[in-house]
mmCIF file of C-alpha atoms and ligand atoms in Angstrom:
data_model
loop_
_atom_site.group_PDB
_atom_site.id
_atom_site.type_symbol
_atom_site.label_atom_id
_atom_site.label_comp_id
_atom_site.label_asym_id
_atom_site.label_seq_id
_atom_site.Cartn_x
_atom_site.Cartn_y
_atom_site.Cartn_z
ATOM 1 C CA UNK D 1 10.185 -1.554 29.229
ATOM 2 C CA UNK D 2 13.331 -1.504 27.157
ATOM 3 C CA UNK D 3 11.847 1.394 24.106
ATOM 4 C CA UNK D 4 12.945 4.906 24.737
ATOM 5 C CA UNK D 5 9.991 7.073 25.178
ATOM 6 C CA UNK D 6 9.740 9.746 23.210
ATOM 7 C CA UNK D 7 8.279 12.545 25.329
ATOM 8 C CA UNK D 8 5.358 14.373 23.283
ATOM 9 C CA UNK D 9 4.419 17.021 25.823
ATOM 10 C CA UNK D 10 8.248 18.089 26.478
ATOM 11 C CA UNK D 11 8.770 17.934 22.669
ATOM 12 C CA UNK D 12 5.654 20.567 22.024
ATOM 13 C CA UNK D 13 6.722 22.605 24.887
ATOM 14 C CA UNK D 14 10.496 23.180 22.990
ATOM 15 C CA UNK D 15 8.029 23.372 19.715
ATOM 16 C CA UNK D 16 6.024 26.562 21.639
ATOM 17 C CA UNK D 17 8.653 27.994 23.068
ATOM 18 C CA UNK D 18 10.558 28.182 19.050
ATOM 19 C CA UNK D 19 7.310 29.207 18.104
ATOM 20 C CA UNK D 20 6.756 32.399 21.114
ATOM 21 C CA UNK D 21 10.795 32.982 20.047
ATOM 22 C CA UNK D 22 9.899 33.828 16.309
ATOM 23 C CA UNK D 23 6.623 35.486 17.167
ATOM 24 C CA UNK D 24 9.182 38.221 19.328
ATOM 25 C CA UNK D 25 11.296 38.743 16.435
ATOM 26 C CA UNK D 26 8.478 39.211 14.189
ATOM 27 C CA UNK D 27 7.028 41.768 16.697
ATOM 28 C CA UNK D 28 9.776 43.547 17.274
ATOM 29 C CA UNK D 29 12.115 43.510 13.592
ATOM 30 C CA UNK D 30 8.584 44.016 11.824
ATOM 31 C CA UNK D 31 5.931 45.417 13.718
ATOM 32 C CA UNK D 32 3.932 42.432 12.747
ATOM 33 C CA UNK D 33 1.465 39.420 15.090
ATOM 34 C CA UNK D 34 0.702 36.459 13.718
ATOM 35 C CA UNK D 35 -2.727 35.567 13.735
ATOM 36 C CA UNK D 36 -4.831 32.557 14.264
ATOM 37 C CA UNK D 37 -8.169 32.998 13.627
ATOM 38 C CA UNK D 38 -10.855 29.381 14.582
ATOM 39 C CA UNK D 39 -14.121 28.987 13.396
ATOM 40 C CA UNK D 40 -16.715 26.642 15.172
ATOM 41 C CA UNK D 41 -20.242 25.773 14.242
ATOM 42 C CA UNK D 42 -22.015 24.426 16.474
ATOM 43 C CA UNK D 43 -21.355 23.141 20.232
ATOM 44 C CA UNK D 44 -19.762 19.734 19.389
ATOM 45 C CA UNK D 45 -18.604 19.043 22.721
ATOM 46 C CA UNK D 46 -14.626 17.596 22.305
ATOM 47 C CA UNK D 47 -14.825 20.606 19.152
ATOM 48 C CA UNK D 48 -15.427 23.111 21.838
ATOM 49 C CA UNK D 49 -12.547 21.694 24.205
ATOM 50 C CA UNK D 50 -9.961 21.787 20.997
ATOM 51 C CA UNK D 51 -10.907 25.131 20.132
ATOM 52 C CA UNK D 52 -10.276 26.772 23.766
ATOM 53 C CA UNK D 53 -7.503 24.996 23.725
ATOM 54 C CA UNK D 54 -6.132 26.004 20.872
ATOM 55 C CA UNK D 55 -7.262 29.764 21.470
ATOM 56 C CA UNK D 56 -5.401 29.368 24.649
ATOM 57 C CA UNK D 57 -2.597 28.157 23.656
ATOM 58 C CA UNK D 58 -2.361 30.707 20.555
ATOM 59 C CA UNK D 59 -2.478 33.754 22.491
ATOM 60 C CA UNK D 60 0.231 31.434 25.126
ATOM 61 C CA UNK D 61 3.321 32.300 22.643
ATOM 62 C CA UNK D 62 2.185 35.582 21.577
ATOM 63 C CA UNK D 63 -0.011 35.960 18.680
ATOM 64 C CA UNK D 64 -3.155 36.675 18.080
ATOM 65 C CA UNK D 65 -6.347 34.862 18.146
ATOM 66 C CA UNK D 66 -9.449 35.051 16.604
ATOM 67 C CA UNK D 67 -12.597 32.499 17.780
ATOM 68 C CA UNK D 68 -15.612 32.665 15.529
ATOM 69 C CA UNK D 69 -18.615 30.874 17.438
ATOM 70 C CA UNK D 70 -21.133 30.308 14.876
ATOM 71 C CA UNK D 71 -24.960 28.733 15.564
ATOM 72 C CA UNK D 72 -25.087 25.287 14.409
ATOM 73 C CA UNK D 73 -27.600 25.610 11.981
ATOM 74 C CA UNK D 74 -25.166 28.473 10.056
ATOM 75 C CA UNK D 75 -25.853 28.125 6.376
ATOM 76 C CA UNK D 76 -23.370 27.416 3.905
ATOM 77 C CA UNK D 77 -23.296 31.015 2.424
ATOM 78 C CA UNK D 78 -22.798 32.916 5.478
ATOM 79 C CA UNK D 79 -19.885 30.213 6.511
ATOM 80 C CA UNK D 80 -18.390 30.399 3.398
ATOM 81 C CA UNK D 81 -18.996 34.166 3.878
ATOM 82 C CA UNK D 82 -16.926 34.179 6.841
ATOM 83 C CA UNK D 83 -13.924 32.606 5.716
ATOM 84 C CA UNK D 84 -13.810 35.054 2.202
ATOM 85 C CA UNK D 85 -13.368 38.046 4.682
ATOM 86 C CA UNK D 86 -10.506 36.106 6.897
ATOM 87 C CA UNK D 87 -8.919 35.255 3.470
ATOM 88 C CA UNK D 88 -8.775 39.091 2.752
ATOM 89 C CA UNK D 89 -7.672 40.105 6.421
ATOM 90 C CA UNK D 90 -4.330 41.050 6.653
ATOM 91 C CA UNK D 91 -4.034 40.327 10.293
ATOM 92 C CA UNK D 92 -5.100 37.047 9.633
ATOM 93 C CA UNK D 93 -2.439 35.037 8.667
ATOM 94 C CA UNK D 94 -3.743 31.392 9.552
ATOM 95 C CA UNK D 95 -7.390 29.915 9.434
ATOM 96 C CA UNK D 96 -8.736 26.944 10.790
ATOM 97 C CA UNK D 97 -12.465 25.383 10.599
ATOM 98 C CA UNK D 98 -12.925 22.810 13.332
ATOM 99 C CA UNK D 99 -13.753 19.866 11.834
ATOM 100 C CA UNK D 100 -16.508 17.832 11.678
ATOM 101 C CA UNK D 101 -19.178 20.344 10.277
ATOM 102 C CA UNK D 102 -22.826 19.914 11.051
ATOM 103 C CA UNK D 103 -24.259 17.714 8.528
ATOM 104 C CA UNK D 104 -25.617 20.300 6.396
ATOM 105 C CA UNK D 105 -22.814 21.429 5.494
ATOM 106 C CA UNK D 106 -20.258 20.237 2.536
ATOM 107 C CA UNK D 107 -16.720 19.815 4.448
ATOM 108 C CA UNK D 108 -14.717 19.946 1.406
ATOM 109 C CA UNK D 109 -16.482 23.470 -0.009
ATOM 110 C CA UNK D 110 -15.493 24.811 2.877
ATOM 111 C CA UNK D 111 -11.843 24.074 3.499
ATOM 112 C CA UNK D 112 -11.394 24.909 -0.259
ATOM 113 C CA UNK D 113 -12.913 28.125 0.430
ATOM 114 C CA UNK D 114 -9.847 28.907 2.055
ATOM 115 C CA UNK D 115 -6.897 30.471 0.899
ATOM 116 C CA UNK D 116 -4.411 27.956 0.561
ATOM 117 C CA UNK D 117 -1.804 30.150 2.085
ATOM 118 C CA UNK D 118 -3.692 31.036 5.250
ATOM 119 C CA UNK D 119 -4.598 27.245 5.272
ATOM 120 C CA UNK D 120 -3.079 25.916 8.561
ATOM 121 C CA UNK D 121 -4.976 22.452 8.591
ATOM 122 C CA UNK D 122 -2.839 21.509 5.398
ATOM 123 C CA UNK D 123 -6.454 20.162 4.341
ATOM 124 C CA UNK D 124 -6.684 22.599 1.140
ATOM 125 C CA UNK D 125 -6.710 20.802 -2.216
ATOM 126 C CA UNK D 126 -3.958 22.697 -2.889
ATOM 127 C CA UNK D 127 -1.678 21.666 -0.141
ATOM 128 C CA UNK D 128 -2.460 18.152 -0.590
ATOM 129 C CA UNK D 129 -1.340 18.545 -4.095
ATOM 130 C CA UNK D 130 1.812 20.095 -3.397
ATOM 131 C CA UNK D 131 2.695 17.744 -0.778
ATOM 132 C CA UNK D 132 2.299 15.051 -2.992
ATOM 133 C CA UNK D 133 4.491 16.434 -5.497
ATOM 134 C CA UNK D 134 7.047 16.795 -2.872
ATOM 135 C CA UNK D 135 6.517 21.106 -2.794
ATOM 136 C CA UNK D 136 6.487 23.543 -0.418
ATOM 137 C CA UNK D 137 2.956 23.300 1.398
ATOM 138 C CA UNK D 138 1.194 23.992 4.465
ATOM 139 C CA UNK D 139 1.165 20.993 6.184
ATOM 140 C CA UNK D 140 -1.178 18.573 7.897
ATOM 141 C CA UNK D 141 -0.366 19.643 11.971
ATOM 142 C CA UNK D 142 -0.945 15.597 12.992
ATOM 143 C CA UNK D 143 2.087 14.091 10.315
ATOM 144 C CA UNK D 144 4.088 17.160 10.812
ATOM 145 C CA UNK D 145 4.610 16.627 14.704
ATOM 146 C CA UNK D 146 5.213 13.115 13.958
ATOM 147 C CA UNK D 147 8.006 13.899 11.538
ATOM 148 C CA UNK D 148 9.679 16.515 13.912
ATOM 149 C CA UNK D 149 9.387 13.707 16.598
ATOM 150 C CA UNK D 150 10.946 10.997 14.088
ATOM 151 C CA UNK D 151 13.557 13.521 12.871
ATOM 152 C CA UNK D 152 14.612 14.752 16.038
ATOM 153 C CA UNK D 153 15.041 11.321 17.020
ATOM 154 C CA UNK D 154 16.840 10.221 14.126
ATOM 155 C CA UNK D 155 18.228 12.516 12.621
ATOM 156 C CA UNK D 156 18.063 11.668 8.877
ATOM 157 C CA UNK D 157 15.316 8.666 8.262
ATOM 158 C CA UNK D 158 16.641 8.463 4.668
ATOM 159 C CA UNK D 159 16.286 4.933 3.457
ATOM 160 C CA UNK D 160 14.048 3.393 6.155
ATOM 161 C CA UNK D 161 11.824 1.159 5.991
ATOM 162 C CA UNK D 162 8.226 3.142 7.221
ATOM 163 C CA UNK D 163 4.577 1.798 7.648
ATOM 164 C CA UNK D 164 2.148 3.736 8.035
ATOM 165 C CA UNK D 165 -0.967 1.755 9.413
ATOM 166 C CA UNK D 166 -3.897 3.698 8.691
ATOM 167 C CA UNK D 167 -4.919 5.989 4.628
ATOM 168 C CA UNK D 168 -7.030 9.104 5.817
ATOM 169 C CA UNK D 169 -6.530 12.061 4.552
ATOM 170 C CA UNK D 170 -6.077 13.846 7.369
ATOM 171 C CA UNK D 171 -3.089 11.446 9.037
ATOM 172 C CA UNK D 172 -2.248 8.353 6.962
ATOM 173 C CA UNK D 173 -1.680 10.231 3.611
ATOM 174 C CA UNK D 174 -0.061 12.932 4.525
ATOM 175 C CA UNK D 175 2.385 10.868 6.657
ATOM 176 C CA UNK D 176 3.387 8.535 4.266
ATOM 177 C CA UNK D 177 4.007 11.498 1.831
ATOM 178 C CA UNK D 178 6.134 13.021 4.191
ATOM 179 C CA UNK D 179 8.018 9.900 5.012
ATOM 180 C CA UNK D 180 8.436 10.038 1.458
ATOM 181 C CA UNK D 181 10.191 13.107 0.658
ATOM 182 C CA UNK D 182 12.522 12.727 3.589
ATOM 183 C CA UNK D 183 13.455 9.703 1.404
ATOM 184 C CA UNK D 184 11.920 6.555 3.757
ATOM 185 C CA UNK D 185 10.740 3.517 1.853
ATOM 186 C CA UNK D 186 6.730 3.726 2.663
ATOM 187 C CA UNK D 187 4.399 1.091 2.670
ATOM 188 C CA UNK D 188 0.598 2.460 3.237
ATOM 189 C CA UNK D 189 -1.237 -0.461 5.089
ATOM 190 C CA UNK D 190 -5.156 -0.311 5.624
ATOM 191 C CA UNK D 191 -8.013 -2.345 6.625
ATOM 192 C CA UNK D 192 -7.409 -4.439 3.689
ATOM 193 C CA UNK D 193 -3.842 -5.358 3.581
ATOM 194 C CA UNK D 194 -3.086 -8.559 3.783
ATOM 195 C CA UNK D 195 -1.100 -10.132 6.480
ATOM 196 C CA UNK D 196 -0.496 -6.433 8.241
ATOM 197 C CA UNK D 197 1.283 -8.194 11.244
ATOM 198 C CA UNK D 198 4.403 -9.326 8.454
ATOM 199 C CA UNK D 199 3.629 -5.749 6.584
ATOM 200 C CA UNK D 200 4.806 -4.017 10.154
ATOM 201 C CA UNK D 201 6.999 -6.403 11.509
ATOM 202 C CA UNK D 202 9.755 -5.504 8.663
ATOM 203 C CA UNK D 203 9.347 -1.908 9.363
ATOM 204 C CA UNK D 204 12.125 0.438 10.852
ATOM 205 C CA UNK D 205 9.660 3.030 11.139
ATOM 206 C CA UNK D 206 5.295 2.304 12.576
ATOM 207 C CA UNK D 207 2.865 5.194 12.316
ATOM 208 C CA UNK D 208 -0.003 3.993 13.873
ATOM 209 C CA UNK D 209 -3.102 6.352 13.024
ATOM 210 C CA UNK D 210 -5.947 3.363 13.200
ATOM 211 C CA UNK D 211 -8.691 4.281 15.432
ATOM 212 C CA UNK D 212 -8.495 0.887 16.772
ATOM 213 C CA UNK D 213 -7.746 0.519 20.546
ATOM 214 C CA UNK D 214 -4.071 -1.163 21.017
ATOM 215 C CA UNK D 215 -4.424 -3.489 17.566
ATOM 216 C CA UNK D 216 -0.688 -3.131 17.289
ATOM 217 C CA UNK D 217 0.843 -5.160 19.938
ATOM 218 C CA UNK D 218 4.914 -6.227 20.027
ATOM 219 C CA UNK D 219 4.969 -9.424 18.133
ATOM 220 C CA UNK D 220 3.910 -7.002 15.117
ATOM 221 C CA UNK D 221 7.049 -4.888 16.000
ATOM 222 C CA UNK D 222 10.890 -5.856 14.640
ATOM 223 C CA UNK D 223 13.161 -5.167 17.317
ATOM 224 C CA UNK D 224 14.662 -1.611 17.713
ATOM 225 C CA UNK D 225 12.026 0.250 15.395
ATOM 226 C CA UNK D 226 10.695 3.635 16.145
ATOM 227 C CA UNK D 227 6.642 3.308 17.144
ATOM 228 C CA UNK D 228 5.047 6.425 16.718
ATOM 229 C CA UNK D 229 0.935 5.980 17.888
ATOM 230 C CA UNK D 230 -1.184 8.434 16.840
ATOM 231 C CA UNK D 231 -4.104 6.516 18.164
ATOM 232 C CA UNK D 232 -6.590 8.189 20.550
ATOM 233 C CA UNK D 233 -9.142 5.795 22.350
ATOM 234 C CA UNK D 234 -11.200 6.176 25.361
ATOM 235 C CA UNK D 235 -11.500 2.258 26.344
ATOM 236 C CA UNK D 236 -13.399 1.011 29.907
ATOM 237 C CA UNK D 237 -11.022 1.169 32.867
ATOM 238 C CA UNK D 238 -13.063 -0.861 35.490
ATOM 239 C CA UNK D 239 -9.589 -1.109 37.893
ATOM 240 C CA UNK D 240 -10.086 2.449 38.088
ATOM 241 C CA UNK D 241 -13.358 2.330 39.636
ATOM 242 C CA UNK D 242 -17.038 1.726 38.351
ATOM 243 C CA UNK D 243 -18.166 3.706 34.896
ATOM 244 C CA UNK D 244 -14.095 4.731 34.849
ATOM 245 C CA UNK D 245 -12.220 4.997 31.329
ATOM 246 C CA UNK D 246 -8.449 5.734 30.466
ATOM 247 C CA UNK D 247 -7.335 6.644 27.002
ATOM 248 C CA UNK D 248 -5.005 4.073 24.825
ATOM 249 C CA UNK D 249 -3.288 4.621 21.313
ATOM 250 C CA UNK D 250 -3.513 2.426 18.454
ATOM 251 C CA UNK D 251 -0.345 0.129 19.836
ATOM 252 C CA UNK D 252 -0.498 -2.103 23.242
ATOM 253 C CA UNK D 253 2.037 0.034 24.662
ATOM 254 C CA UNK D 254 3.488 -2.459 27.276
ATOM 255 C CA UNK D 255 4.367 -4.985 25.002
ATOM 256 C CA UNK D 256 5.748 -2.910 21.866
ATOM 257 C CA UNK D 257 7.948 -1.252 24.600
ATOM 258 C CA UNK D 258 9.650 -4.073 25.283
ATOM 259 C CA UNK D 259 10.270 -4.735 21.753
ATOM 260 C CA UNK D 260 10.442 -1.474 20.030
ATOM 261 C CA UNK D 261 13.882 0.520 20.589
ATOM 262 C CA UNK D 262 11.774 3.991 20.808
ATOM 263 C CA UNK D 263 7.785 4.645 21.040
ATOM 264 C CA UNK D 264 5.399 7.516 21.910
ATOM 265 C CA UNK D 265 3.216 7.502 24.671
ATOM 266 C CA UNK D 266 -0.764 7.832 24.777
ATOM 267 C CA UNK D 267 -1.606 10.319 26.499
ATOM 268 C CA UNK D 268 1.927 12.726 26.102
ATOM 269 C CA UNK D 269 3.028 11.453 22.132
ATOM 270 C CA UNK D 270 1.409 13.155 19.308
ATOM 271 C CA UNK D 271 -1.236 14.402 20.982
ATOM 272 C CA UNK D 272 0.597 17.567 22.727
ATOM 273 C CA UNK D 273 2.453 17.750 18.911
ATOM 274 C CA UNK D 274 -0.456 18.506 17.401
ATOM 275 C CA UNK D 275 -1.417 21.826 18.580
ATOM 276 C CA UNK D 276 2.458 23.086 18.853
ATOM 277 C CA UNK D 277 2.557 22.044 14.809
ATOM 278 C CA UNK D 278 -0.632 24.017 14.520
ATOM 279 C CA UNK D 279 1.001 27.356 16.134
ATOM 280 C CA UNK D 280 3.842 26.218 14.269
ATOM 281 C CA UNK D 281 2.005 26.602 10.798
ATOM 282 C CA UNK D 282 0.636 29.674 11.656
ATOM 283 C CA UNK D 283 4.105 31.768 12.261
ATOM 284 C CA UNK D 284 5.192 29.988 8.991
ATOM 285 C CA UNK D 285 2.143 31.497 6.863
ATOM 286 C CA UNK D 286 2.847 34.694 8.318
ATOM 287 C CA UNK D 287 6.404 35.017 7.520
ATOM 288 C CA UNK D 288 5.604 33.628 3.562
ATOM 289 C CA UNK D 289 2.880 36.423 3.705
ATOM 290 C CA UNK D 290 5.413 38.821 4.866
ATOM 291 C CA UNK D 291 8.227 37.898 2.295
ATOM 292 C CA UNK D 292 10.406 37.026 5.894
ATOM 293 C CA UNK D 293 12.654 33.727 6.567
ATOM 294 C CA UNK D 294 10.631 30.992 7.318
ATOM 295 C CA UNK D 295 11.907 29.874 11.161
ATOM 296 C CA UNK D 296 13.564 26.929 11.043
ATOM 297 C CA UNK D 297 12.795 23.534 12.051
ATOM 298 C CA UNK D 298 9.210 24.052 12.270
ATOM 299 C CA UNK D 299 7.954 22.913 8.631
ATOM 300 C CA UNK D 300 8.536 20.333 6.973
HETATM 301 P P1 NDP J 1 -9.879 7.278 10.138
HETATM 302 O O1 NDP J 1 -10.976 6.510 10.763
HETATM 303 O O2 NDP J 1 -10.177 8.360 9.178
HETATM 304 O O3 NDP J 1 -8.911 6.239 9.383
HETATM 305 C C1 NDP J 1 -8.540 5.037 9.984
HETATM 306 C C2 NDP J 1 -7.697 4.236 9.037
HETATM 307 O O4 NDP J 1 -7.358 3.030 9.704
HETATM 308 C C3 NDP J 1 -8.401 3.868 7.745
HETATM 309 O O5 NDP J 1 -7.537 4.081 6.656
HETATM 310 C C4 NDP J 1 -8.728 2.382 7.919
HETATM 311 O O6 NDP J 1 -8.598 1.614 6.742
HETATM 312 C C5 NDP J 1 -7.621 1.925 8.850
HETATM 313 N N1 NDP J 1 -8.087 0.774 9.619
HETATM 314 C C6 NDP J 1 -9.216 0.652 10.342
HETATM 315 N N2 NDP J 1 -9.283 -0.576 10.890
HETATM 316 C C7 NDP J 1 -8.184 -1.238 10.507
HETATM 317 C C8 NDP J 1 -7.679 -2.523 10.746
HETATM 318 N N3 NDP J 1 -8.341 -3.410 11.489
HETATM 319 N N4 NDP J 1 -6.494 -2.855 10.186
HETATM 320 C C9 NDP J 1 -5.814 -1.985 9.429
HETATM 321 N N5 NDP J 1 -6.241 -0.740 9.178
HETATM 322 C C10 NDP J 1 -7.398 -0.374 9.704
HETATM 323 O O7 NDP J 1 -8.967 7.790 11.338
HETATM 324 P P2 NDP J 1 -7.949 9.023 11.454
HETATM 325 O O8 NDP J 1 -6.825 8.845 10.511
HETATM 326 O O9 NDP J 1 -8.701 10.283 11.459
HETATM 327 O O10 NDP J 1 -7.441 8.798 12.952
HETATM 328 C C11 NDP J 1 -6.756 7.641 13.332
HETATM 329 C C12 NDP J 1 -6.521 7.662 14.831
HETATM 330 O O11 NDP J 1 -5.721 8.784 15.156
HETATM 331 C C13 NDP J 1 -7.776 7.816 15.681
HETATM 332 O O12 NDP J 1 -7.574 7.104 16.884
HETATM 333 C C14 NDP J 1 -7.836 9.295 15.981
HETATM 334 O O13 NDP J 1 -8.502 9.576 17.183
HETATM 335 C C15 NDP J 1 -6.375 9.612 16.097
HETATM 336 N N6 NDP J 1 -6.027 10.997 15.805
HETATM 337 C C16 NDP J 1 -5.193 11.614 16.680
HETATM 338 C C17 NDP J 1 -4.799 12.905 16.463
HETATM 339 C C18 NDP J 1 -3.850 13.522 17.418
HETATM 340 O O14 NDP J 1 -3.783 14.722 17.509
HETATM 341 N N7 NDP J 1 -3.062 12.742 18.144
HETATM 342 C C19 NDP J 1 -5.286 13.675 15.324
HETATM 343 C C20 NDP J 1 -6.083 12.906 14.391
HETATM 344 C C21 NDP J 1 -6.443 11.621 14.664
HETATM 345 P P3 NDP J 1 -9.633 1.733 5.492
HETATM 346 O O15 NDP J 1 -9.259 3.016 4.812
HETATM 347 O O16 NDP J 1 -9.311 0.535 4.691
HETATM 348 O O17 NDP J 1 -11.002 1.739 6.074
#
């Protein structure tokens, strides 16, 4: 392997520990916790896992959570219920629905029921808008570690040359919008680009967020650039042992290592980033609540 790895997990941990630093201050200068407060419906199994985990890891640098377990056949007006009195709690400075929503329910009502402010997803029509227009937003937590990884990195990424592979809203978009205003040249490329081997191969920059287990391998990559995989896949891993799996990203990682100059992980890239951006948001939307300095280096 000749890539530098950037290191995800020891990356979040410097992310938490800025994060538990702030949430002090804010304690002690103001008299004030940030909270987190998580809603679940239902007992979606890998829902469940994020949401201890993310409780967990809240309450892990200091602030407050708040878990909301609700049956999974909730109806829309008690949800939506729910998340008008967190928008009015003043000790609730971020919210977060765990997405996907039974059926039943309409995903983008919801997240719109939210106040934008208190909106630590980033997945508010609001936000969206204001990232696009290159304003002050909360942020998608997914993109954002992946620009704190690039930047850090880096440095400035003005005038790259980044491709995102991949146009949900969630990742994709928000990525190449925030490539964007740090002033990258962005190319979107998607299940219908043609030629996506050539699209990548002139890029500086790869954001992988595909879905598709290790599509990406190094003859796609130009030698030196930055791989960033967002990609989580649970493939068969029969060395391991009958019925076994492992987890891969969206890039063959052996062979854009030996081509790429840097490249994260899967597990220990974005993953680990995700969560850290997520506490990250929070401790922003409670200073801008608060009228206080927004900490620095953890928003984009
Ligand atoms: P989506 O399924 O919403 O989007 C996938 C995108 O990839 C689509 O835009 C699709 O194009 C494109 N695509 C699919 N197949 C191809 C192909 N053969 N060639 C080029 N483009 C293709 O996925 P998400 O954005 O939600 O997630 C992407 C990956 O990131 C997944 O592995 C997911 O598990 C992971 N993820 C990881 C997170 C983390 O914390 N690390 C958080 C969120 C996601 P089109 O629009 O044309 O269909």
């Amino acid at each position: 392997m000749t890539a530098k790895l950037i290191d995800g997990k020891a990356f979040a941990a410097t992310v938490r520990e800025k994060v538990a630093g702030h949430v002090a201050r804010l304690k002690e200068d103001h008299g004030i916790t940030p909270g987190l407060a998580v809603v679940l419906v239902g007992e979606d199994p890998a829902s469940q896992v994020y949401v201890r985990s993310k409780g967990k890891q809240t309450v892990e640098v200091g602030m407050n959570s708040y878990e909301h377990k609700l049956e999974a056949d909730t109806s829309e007006a008690d949800l939506l219920a729910l998340i008008d009195k967190l928008n009015k709690d003043d000790s609730v400075h971020g919210i977060l629905v765990q997405l996907p929503l039974p059926g039943h329910l309409n995903e983008d009502l919801v997240i719109n029921s939210i106040a934008p402010e208190k909106d630590v997803d980033g997945f508010h029509i609001s936000n969206v808008g204001l990232l696009g227009t290159g304003q002050k937003s909360m942020v998608p937590c997914t993109p954002l570690g992946c620009l704190m990884m690039l930047r850090d990195y880096h440095g400035s990424l003005s005038g790259m040359n980044a491709v995102v592979v991949g146009r949900s809203n969630i990742v994709g978009k928000p990525m190449a919008n925030l490539l964007l205003k740090d002033s990258c040249t962005v190319t979107i490329a998607h299940s219908r680009t043609k030629d996506i081997e050539a699209v990548c191969k002139q890029a500086d920059i790869v954001v992988a967020a595909v879905g598709r287990p290790e599509m990406i391998t190094g003859d796609w990559i130009k030698p030196g650039a930055t791989v960033i995989d967002v990609g989580i896949n649970r493939i068969d891993a029969p060395e391991k042992g009958e019925g076994k799996t492992r987890l891969v990203g969206d890039c063959h990682f052996d062979s854009c290592a030996e081509v790429a100059g840097a490249i994260t992980p899967v597990p220990g890239g974005v993953g680990p980033m995700t969560i850290a951006c997520l506490l990250a948001n929070t401790v922003t939307a409670c200073c801008r609540a608060n009228n206080l300095n927004e900490p620095e280096g953890l928003t984009a």
